Coordinates of C-alpha atoms in Angstrom, one line a residue:
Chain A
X22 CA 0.0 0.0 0.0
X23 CA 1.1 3.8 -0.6
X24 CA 2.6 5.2 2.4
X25 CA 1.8 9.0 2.8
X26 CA 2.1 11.3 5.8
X27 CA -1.3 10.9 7.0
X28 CA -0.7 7.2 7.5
X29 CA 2.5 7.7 9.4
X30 CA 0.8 10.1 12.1
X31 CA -2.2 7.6 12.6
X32 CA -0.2 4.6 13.3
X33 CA 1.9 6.8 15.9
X34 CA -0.9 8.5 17.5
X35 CA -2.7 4.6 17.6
X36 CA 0.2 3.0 18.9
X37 CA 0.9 5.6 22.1
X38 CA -2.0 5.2 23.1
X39 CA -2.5 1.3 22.8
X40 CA 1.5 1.4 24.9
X41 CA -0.1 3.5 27.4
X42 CA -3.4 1.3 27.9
X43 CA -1.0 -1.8 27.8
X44 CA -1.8 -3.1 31.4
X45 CA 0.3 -6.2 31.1
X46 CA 2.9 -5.7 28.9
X47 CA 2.5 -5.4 25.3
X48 CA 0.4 -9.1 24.9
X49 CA -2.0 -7.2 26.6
X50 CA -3.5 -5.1 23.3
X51 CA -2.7 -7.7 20.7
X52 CA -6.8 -7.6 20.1
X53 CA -7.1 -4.0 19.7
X54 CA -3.7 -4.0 16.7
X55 CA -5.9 -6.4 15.0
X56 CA -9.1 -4.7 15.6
X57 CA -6.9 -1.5 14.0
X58 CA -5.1 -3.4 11.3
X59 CA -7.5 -6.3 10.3
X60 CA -10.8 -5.1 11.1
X61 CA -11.0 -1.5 10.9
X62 CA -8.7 -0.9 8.1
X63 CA -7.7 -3.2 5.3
X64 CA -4.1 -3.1 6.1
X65 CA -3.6 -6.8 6.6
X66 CA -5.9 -10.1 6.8
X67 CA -6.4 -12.6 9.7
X68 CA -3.7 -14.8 8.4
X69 CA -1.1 -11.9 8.1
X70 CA -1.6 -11.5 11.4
X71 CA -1.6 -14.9 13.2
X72 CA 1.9 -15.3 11.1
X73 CA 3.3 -12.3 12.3
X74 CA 2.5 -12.7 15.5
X75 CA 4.2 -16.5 15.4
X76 CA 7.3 -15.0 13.9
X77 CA 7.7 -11.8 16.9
X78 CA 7.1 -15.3 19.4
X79 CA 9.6 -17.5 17.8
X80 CA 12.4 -14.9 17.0
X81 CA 14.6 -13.7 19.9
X82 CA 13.8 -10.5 21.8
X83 CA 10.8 -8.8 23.6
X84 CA 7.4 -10.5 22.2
X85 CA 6.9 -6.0 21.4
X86 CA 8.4 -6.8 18.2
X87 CA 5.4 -7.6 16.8
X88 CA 4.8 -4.1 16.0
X89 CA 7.8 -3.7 14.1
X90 CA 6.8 -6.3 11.8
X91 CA 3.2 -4.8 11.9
X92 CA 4.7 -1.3 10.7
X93 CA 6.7 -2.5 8.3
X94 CA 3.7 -4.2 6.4
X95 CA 1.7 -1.1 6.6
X96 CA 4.7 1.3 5.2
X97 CA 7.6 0.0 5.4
X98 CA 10.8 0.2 6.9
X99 CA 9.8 4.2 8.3
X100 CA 6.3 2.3 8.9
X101 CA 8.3 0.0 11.2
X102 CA 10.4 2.9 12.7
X103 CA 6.8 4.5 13.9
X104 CA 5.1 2.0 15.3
X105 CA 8.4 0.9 17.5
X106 CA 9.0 3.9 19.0
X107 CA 5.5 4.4 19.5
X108 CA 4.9 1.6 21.2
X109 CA 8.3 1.2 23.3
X110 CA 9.0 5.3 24.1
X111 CA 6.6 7.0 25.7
X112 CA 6.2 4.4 28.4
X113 CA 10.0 3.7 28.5
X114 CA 9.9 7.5 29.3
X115 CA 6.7 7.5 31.8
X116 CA 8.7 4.6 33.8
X117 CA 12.4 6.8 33.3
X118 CA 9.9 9.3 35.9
X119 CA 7.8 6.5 37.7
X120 CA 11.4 4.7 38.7
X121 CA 12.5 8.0 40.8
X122 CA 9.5 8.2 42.7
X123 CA 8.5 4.4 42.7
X124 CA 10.3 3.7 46.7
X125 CA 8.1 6.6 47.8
X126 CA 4.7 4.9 47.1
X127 CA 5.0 1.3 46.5
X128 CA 3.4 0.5 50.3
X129 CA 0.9 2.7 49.9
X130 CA -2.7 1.5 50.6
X131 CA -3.7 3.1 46.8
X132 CA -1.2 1.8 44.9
X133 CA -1.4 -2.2 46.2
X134 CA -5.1 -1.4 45.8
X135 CA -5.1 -0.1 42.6
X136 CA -2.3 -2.9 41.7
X137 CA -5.0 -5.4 43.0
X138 CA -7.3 -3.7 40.4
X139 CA -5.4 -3.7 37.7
X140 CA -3.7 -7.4 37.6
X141 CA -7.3 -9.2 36.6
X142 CA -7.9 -6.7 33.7
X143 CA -4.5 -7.6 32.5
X144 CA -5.0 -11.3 32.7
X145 CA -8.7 -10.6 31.0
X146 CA -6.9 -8.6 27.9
X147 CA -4.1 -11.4 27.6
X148 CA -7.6 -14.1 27.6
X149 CA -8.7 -11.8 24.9
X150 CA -5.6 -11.8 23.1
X151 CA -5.7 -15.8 23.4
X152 CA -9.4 -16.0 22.0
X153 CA -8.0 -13.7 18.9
X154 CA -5.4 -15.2 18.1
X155 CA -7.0 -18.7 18.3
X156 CA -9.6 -17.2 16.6
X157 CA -7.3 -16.1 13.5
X158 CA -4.8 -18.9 13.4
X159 CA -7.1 -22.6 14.7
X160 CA -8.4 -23.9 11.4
X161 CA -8.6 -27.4 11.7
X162 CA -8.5 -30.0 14.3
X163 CA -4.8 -30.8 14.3
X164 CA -4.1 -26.9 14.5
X165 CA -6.6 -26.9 17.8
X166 CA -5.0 -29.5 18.6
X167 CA -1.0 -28.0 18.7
X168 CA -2.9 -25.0 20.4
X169 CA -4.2 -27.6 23.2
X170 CA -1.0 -29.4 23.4
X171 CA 1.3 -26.5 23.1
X172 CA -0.6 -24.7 26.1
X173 CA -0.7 -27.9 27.9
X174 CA 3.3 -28.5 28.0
X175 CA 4.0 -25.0 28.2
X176 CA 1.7 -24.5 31.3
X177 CA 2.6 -28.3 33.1
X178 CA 6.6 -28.3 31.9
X179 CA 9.4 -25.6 32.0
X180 CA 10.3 -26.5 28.3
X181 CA 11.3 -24.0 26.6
X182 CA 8.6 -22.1 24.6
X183 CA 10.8 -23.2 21.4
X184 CA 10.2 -26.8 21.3
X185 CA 6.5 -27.0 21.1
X186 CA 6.7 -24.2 18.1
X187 CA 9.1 -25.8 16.5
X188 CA 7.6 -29.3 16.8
X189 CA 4.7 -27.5 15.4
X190 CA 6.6 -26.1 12.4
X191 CA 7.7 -29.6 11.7
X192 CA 4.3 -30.6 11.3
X193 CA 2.8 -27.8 9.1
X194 CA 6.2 -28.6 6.9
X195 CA 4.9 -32.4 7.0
X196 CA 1.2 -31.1 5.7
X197 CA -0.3 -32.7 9.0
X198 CA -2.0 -29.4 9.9
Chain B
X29 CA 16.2 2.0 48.6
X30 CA 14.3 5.3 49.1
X31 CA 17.4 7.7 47.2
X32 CA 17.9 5.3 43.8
X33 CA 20.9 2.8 44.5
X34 CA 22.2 5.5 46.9
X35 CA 21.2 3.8 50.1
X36 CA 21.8 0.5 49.2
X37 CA 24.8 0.5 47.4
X38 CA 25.0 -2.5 44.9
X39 CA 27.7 -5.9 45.4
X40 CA 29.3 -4.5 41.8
X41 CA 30.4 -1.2 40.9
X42 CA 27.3 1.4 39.0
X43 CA 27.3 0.0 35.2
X44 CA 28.8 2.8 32.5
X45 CA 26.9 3.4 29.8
X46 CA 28.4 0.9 27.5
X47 CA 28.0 -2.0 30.1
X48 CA 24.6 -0.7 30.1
X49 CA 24.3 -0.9 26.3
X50 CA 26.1 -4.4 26.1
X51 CA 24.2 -5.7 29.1
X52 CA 20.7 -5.3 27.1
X53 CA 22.5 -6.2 24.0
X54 CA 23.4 -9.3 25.1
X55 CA 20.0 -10.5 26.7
X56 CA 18.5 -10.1 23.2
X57 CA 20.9 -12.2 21.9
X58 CA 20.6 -15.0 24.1
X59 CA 16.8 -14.3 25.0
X60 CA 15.2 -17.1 22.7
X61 CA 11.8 -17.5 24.2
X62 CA 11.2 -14.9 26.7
X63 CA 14.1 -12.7 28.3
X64 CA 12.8 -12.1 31.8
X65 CA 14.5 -15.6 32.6
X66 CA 18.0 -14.3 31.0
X67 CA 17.6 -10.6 32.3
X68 CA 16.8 -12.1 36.3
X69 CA 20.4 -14.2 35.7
X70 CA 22.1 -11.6 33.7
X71 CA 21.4 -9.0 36.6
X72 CA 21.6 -10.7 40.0
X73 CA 23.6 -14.2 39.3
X74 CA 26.1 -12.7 37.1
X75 CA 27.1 -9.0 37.2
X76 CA 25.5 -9.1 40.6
X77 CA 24.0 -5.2 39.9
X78 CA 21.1 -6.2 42.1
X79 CA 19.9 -8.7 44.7
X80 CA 16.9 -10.7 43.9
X81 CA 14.9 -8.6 46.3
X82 CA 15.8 -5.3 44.0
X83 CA 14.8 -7.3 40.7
X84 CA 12.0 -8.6 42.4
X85 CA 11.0 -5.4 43.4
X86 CA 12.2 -3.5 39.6
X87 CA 10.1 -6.2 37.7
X88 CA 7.1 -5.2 39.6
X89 CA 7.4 -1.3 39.0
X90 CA 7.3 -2.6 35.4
X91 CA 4.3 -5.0 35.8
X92 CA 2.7 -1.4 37.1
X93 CA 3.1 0.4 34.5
X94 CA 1.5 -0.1 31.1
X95 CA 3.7 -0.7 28.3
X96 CA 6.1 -3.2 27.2
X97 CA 7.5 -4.8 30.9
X98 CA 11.2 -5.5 30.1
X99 CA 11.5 -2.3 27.5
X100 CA 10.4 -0.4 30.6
X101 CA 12.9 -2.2 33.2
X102 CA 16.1 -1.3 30.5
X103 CA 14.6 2.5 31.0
X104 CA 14.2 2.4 34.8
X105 CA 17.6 0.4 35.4
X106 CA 19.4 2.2 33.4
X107 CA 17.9 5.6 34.9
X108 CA 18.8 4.7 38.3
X109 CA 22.5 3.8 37.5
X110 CA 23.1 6.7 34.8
X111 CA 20.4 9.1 34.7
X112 CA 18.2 9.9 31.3
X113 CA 21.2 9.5 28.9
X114 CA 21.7 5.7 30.9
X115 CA 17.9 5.0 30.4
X116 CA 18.4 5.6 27.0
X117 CA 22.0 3.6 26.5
X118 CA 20.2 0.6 27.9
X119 CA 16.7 1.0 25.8
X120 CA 18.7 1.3 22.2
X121 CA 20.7 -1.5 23.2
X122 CA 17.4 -3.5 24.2
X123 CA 16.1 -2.8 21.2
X124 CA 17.9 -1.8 18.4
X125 CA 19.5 -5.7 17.4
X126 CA 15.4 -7.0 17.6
X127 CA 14.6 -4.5 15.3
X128 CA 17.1 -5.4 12.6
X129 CA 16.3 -8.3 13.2
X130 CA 12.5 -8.0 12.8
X131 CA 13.2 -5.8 9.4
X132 CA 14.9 -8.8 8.4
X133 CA 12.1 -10.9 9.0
X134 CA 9.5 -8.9 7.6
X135 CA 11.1 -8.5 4.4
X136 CA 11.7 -12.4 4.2
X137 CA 7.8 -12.4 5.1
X138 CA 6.6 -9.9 2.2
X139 CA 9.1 -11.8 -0.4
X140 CA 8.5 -15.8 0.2
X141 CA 5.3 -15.7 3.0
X142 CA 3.3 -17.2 0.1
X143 CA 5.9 -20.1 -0.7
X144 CA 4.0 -23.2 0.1
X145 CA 6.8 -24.6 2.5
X146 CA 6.8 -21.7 4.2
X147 CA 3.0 -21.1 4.5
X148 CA 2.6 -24.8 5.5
X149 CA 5.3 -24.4 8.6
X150 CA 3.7 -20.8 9.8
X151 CA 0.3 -22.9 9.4
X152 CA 1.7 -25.3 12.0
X153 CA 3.3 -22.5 14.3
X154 CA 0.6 -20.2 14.6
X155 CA -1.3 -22.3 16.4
X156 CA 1.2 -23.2 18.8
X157 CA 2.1 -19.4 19.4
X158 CA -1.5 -19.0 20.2
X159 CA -1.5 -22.0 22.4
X160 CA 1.8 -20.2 24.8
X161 CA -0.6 -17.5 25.6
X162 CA -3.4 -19.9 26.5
X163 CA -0.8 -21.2 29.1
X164 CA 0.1 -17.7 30.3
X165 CA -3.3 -17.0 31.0
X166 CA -3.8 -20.2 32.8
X167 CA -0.6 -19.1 35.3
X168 CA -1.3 -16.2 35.8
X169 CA -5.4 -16.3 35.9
X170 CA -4.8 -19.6 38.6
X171 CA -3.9 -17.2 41.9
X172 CA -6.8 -14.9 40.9
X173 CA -9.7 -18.3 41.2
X174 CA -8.3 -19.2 44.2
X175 CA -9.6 -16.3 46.2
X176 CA -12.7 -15.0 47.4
X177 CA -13.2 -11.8 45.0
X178 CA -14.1 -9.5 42.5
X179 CA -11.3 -10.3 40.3
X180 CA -12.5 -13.7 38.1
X181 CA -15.5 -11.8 37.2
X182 CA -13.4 -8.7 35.9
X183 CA -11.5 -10.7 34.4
X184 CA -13.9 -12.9 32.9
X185 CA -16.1 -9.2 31.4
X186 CA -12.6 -7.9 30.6
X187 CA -12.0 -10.9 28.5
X188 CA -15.3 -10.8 26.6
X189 CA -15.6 -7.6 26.0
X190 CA -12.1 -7.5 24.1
X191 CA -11.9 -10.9 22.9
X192 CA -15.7 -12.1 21.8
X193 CA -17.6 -8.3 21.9
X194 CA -14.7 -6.8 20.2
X195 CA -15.3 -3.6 21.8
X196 CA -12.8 -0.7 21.6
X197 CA -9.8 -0.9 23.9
X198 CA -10.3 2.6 25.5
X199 CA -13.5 2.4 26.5
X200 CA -13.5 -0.8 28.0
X201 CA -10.7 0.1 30.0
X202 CA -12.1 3.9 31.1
X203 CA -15.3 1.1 32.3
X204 CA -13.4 -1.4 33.7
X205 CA -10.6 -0.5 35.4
X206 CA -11.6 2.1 37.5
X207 CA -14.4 -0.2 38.8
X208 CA -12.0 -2.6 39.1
X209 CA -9.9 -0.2 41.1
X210 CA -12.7 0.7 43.3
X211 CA -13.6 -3.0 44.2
X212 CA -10.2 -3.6 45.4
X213 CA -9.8 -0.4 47.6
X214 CA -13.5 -1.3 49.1
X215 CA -12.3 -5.2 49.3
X216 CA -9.1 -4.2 51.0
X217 CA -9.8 -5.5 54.4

């Protein structure tokens, strides 16, 4: 697609504020990128995006990068400049503050309390994010199936994340999926 | 720890910037599958820059905050040990190798993503990347269902309204998390 100024300022100004609603880290707003990318605008389909998403989890670095491969569908490599620092700056800047004044308040009746608050609405968006992405990637039954077992081993084992994806790249090379 | 690292002075000597840089460098490198596991023995086990209590205590400023957890811990650590110009020597070097290496990916993506080999092998590991954040919601949802609370039902609305209802991020969070908020002030006791 044809990259023009106007695109450049919407993904920035989208991805501040989806890093500064990112209660739980950046898996946290996974379904709002695709509500912006797949659903609202026709930037990228469902399958675009499940891949992506398996490629920021399987390569090394912060699971973030998933924006970077976003941007750089959208408008390339300046596309993938935006949305990185749009996503990692503001916030890195907000906890540059935040970490001077953090000793002052962190036994404070407010902050456990609004701590408390916050840690299930995190947990809920990263459920969301697993619906959407099961949603956009589950097509069959063996590919339910490497969802159930991958979250299975993951959750009962301390494998490394690695082996269950690429077990499960071995079997989509095989056809079994 | 009320001044920075001033009060409790750490077992190595305060990180320059370039140990900064490398220090975040490195982790990237070697952090296949997650970094907080290679950050947590980088920093305590190895240059011994903090003691688990500090990390413990670092990692969950950055759980506090919104935005990307570790991305916000290489801005805060490298705050306290160098100041702004620190903060920034250990974010670029956090993120500046993933980014290459992202571009890299992405242009392998545009040029062969519709080769059938590689379709058929991302058809097999999207699945299973969906499948490691059912299991981090299971971990981390577990604590939450074992006490009396408010917090399985926000998380359960939380969940639908994002996942299933599709609602807009923004105004499910300026609903939800203030009421959330208040029920854990007024369940305090």
């Amino acid at each position: 697609m044809k990259a023009d100024g106007n695109i450049f300022f919407t993904l920035a100004l989208q991805f501040v504020i989806m890093s500064l609603l990112a209660m739980g880290g950046a898996n946290a707003v996974v379904p709002e990128m695709h509500r912006l990318v797949v659903e609202i605008n026709p930037w990228m389909t469902e399958r675009e995006f499940a891949d992506m998403f398996a490629i920021s989890q399987a390569a090394p670095g912060p699971n973030v990068m998933l924006v970077t491969l976003i941007g750089y569908h959208i408008a390339g490599v300046s596309g993938a400049l935006v949305t990185t620092l749009a996503m990692c700056g503001p916030t890195a800047v907000l906890a540059h503050f935040f970490g001077r004044v953090w000793d002052r308040f962190k036994d404070a009746p407010w902050r456990i309390a609004v701590q408390a608050g916050v840690v299930p609405v995190s947990v809920g968006l990263i459920a969301a994010t697993a619906i959407v992405l099961t949603r956009a990637s589950v097509h069959s039954w063996v590919a339910l199936g490497i969802t159930a077992a991958t979250a299975l081993i993951t959750y009962q084992s301390r494998w490394n994340p690695l082996w269950p994806i690429g077990i499960a790249g071995l079997l989509g090379f095989a056809n079994l999926v | 720890m009320s001044e920075t690292t001033a009060s409790s002075p750490p077992a190595a000597p305060i990180p320059s910037h370039l140990e900064l840089f490398l220090a975040f460098f490195r982790i990237t490198v070697t952090g296949f599958g997650g970094t907080l596991p290679w950050t947590r023995r980088m920093f305590v086990e190895e240059k011994r820059w903090l003691t688990e209590q500090e990390f413990n205590d670092l990692y969950a400023l950055c759980q506090f905050l919104p935005g990307p957890n570790i991305v916000n811990l290489a801005s805060v650590f490298g705050s306290r040990m160098q100041g702004p110009t620190g903060a920034v020597a250990a974010w670029v070097g956090f993120l500046v190798l993933p980014f290459f290496l992202m571009i890299a990916a992405a242009v392998l993506y545009e040029n062969f993503g519709d080769v059938d080999a590689v379709r058929r092998v991302l058809g097999g590991v999207a699945p299973a990347a969906a499948g490691l954040i059912v299991a981090t919601v299971a971990k981390m949802a577990m604590p939450l269902f074992r006490r009396f609370g408010p917090a399985p039902f926000v998380l359960v609305a939380t969940a639908l309204a994002i996942g299933v209802m599709r609602w807009p991020l923004v105004f499910v969070m300026l609903v939800v998390t203030p009421t959330s908020i208040a029920l854990a002030w007024w369940m305090r006791r």
